[in-house]
PDB file of C-alpha atoms and ligand atoms in Angstrom:
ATOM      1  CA  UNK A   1     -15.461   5.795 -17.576  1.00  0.00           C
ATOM      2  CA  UNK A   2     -14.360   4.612 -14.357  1.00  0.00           C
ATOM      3  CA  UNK A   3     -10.852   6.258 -13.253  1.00  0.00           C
ATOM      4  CA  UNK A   4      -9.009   6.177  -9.998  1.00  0.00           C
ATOM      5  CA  UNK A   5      -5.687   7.358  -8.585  1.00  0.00           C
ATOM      6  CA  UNK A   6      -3.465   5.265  -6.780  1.00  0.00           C
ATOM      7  CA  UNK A   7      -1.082   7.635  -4.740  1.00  0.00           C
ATOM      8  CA  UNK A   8       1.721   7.018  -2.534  1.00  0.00           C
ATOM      9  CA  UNK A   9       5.343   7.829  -1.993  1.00  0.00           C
ATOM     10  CA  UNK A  10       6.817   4.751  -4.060  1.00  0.00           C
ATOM     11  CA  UNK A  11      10.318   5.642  -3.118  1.00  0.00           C
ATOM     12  CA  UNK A  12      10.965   2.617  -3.972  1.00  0.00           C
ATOM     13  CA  UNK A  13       7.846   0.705  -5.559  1.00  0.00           C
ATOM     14  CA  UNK A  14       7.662  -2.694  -4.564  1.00  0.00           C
ATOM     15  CA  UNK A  15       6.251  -5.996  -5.255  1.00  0.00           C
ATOM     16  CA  UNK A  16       3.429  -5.054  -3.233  1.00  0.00           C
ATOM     17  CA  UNK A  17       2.885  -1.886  -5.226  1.00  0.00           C
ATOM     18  CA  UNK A  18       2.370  -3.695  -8.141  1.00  0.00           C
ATOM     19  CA  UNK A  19      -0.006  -6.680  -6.493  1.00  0.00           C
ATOM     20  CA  UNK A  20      -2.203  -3.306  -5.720  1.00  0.00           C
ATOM     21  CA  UNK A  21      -2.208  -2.461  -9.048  1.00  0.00           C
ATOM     22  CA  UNK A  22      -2.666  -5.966 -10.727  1.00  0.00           C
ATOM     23  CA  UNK A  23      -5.521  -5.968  -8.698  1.00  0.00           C
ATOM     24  CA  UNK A  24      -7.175  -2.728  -9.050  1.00  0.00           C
ATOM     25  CA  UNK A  25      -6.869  -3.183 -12.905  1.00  0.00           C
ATOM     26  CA  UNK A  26     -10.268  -5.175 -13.183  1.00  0.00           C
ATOM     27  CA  UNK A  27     -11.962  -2.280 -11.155  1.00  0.00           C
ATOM     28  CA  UNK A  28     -10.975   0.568 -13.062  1.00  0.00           C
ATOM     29  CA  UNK A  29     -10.866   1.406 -17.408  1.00  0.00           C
ATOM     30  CA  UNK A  30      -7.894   3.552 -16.169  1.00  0.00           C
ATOM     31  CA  UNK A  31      -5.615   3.427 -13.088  1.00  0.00           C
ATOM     32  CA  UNK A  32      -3.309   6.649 -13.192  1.00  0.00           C
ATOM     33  CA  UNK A  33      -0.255   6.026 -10.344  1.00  0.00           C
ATOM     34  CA  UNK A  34      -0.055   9.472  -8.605  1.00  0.00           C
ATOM     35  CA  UNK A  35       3.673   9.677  -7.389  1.00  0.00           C
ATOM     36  CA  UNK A  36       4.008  12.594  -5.083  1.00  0.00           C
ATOM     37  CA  UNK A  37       6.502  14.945  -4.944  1.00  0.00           C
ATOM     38  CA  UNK A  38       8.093  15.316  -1.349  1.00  0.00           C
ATOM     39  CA  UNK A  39      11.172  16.285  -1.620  1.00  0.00           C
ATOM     40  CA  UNK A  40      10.984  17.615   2.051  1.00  0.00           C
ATOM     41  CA  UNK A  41      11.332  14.383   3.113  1.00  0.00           C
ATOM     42  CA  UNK A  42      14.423  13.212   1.282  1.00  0.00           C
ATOM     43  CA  UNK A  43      13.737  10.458  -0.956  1.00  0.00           C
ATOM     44  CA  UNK A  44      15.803   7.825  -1.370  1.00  0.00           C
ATOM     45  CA  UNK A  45      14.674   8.779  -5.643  1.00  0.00           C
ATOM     46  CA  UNK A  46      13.927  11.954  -7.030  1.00  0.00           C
ATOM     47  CA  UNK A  47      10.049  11.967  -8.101  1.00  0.00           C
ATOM     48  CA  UNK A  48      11.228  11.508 -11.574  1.00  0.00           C
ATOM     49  CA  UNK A  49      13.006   8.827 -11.141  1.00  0.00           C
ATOM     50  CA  UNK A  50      10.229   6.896  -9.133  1.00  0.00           C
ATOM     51  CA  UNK A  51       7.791   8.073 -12.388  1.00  0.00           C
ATOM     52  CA  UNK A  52      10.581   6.626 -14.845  1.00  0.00           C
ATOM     53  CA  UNK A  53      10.992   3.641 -13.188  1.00  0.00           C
ATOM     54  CA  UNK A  54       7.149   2.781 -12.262  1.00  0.00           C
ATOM     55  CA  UNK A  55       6.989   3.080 -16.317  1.00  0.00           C
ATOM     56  CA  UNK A  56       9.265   0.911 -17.150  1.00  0.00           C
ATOM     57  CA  UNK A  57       7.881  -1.899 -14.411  1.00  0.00           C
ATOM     58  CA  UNK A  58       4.295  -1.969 -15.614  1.00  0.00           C
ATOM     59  CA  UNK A  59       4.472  -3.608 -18.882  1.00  0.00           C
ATOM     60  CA  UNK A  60       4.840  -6.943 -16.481  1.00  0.00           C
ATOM     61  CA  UNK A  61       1.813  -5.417 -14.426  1.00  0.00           C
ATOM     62  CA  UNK A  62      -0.685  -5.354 -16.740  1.00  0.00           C
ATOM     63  CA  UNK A  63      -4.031  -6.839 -16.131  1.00  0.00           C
ATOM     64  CA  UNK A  64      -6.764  -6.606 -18.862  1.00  0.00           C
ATOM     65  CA  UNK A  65      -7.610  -3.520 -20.887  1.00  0.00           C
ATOM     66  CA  UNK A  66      -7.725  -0.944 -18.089  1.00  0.00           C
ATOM     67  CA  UNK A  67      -5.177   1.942 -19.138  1.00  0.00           C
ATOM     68  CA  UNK A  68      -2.611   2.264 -16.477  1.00  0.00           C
ATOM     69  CA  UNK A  69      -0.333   6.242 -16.311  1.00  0.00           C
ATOM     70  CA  UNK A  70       1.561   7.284 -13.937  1.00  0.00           C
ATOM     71  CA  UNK A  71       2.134  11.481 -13.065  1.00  0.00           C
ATOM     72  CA  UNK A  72       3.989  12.839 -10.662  1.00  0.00           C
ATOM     73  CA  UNK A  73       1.653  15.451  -8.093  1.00  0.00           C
ATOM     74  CA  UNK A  74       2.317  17.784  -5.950  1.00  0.00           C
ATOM     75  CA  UNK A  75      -0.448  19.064  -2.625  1.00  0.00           C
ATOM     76  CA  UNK A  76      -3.779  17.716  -1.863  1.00  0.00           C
ATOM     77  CA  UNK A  77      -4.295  14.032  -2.888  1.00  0.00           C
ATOM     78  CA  UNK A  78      -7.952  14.922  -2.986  1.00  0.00           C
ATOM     79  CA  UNK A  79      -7.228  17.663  -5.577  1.00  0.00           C
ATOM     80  CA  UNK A  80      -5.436  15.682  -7.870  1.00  0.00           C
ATOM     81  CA  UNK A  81      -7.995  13.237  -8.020  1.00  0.00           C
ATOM     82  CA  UNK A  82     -10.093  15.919  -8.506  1.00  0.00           C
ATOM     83  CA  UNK A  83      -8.431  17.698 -10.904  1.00  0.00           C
ATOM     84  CA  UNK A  84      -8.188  14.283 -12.802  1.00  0.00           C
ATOM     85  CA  UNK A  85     -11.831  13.380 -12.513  1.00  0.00           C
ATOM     86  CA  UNK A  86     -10.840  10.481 -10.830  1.00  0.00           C
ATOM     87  CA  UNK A  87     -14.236   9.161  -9.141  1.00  0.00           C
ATOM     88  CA  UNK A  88     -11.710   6.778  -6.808  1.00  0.00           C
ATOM     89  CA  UNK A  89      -8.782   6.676  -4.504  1.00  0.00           C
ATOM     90  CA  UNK A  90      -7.202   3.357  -4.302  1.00  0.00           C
ATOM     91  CA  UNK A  91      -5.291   2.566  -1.246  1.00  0.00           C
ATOM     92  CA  UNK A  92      -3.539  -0.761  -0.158  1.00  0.00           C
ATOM     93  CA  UNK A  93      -4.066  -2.578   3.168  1.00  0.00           C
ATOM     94  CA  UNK A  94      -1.465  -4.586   4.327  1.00  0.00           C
ATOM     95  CA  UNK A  95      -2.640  -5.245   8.122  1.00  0.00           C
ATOM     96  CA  UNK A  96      -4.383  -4.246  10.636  1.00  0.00           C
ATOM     97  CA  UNK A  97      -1.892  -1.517  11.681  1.00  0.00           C
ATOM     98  CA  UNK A  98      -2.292  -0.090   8.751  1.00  0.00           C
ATOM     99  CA  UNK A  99      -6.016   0.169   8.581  1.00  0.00           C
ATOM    100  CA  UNK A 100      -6.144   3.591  11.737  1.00  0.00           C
ATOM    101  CA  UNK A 101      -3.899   5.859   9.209  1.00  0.00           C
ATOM    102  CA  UNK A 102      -5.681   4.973   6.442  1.00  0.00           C
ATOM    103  CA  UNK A 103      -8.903   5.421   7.680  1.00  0.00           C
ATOM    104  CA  UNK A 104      -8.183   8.914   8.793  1.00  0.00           C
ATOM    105  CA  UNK A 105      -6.722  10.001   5.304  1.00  0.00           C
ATOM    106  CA  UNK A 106      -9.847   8.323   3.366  1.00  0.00           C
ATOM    107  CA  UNK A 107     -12.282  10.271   5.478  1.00  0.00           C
ATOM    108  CA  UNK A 108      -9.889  13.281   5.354  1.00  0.00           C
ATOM    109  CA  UNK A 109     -10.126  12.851   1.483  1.00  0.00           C
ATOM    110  CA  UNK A 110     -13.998  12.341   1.636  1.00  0.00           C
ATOM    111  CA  UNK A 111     -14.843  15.851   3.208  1.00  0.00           C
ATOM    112  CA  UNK A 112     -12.532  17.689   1.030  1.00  0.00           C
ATOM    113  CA  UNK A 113     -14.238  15.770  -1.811  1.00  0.00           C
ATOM    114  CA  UNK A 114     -17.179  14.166  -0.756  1.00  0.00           C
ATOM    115  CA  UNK A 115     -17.497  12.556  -4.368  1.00  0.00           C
ATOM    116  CA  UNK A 116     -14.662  10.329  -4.135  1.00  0.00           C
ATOM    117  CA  UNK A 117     -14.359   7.118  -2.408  1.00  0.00           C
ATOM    118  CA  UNK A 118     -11.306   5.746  -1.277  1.00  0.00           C
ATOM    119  CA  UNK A 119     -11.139   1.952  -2.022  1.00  0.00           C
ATOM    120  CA  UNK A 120      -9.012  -0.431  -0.387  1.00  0.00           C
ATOM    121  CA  UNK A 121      -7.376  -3.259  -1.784  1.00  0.00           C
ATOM    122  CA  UNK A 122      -6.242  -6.264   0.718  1.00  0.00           C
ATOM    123  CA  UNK A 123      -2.092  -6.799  -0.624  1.00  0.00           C
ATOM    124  CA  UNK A 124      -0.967 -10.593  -1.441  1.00  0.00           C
ATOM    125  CA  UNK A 125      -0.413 -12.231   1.907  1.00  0.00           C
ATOM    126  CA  UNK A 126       3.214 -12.579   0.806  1.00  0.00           C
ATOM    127  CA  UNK A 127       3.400  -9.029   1.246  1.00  0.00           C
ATOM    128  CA  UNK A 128       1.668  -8.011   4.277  1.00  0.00           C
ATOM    129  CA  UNK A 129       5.129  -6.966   5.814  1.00  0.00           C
ATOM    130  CA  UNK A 130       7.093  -5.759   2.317  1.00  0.00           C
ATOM    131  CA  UNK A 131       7.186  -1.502   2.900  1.00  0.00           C
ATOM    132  CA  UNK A 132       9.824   1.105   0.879  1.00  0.00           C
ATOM    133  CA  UNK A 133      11.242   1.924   4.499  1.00  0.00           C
ATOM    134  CA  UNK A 134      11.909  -1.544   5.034  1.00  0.00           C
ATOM    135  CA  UNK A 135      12.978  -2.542   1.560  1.00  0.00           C
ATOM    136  CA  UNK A 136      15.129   0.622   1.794  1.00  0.00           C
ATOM    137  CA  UNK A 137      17.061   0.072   5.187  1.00  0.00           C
ATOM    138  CA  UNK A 138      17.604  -4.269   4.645  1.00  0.00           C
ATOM    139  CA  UNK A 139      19.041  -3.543   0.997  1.00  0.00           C
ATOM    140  CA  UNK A 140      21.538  -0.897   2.468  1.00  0.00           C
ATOM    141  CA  UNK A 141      22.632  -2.957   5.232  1.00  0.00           C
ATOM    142  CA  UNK A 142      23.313  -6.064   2.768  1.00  0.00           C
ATOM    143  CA  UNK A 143      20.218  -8.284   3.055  1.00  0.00           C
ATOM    144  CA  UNK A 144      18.303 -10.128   0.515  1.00  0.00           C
ATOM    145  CA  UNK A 145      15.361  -8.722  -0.764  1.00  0.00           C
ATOM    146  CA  UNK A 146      14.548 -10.764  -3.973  1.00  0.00           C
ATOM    147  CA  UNK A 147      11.411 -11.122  -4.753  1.00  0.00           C
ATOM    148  CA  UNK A 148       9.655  -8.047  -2.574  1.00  0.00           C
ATOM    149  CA  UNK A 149      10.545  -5.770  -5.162  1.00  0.00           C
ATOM    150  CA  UNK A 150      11.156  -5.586  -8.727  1.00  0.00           C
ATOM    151  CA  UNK A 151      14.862  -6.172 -10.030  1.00  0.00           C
ATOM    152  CA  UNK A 152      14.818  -3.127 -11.922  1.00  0.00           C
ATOM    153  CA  UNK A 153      13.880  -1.525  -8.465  1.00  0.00           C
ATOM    154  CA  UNK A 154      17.021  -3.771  -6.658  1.00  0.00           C
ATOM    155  CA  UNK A 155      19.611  -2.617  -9.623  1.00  0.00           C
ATOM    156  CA  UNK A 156      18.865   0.941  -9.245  1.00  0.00           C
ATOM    157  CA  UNK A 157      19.470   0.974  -5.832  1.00  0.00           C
ATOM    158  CA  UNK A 158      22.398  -0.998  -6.323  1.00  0.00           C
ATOM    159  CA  UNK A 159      23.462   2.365  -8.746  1.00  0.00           C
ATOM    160  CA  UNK A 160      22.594   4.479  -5.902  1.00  0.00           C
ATOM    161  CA  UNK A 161      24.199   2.744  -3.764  1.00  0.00           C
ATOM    162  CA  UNK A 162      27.299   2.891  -5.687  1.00  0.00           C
ATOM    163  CA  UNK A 163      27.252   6.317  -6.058  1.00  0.00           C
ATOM    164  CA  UNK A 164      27.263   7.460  -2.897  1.00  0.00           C
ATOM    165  CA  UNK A 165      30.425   5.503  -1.420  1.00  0.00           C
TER     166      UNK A 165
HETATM  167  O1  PNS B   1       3.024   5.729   0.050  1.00  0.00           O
HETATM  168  P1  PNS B   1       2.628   6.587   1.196  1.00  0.00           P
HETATM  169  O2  PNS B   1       3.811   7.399   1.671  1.00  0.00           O
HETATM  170  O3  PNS B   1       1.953   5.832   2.297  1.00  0.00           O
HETATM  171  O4  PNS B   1       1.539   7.618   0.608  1.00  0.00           O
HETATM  172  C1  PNS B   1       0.978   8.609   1.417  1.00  0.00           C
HETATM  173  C2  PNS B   1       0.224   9.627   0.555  1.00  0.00           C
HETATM  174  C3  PNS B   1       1.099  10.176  -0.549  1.00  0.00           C
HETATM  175  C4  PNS B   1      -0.985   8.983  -0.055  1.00  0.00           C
HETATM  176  C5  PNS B   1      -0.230  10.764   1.527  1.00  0.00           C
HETATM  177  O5  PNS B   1       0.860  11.217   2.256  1.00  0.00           O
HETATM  178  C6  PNS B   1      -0.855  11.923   0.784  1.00  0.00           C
HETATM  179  O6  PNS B   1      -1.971  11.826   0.319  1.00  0.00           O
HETATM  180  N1  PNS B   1      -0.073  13.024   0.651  1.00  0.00           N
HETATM  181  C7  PNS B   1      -0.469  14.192  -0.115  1.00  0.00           C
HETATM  182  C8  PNS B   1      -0.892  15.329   0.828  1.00  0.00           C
HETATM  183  C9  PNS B   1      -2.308  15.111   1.319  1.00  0.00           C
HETATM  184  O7  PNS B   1      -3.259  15.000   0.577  1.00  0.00           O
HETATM  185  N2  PNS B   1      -2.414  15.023   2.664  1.00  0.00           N
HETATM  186  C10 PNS B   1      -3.673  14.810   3.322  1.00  0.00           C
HETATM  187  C11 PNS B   1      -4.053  13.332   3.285  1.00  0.00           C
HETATM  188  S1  PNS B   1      -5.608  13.106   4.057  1.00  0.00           S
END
């Protein structure tokens, strides 16, 4: 049984969440999307809400037979994998600038558990710039972002949106 965790913030997912996970699906028999749970740093969506609506995305994300969860976490990246005998990390790569941070978290993760590899996944070209941040601040201000992340993603910030005018 080959299992990974796929962490991140995913406040919002986006299109280039869900390439990562399209992808990883041939990898893996089961993919489980560790949301974690920082509410120090003010989400745009509470960590349920990110769980609830990664659920309802990945019928349209899934690739094969692997078996694809997602659970909300809270500490150590390392120990949830542990915890969930996950033998991988999966991480995406989106350019170069990304590659420093993410270098110092996989070998971070490695000596606290030496066990697990982190594996990188190279995102769709058509996403290499798509972030949350970014997805975040152009949809406040006004701008278009169809097609960099999923419409349930755009109408539920819409609903935010709305609720705090
Ligand atoms: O989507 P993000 O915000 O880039 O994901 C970052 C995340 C959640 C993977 C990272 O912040 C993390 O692993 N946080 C949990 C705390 C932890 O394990 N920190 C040490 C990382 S070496």
């Amino acid at each position: 049984m080959r299992r990974a965790i796929f962490p991140g913030s995913f406040d919002p997912p986006t299109n280039g969440h869900l390439d990562i996970i399209k992808r990883s699906c041939p990898l893996f028999d089961e993919i489980i999307i560790a949301v974690l749970n920082n509410p120090d740093k003010h989400p745009l969506f509470s960590v349920e809400e990110r769980c609830g609506i990664i659920r309802e995305i990945l019928p349209s994300v899934k690739n094969g037979d692997c078996k694809v969860t997602v659970e909300s976490f809270s500490g150590l990246t390392a120990d949830f994998a542990r915890e969930r005998g996950a033998t991988a990390i999966v991480r995406g790569i989106r350019a170069v600038s990304d590659y420093e941070y993410e270098l110092r978290m996989a070998l971070m993760n490695r000596k606290l558990e030496p066990q697990i590899e982190t594996v990188f996944l190279m995102a769709g070209e058509e996403y290499s710039y798509v972030s949350s941040t970014l997805m975040k601040q152009v949809f406040m201000l006004g701008g278009r972002v169809a097609g960099l992340i999923p419409e349930l993603v755009e109408s539920r910030m819409r609903e935010k949106l709305n609720t705090q005018k």
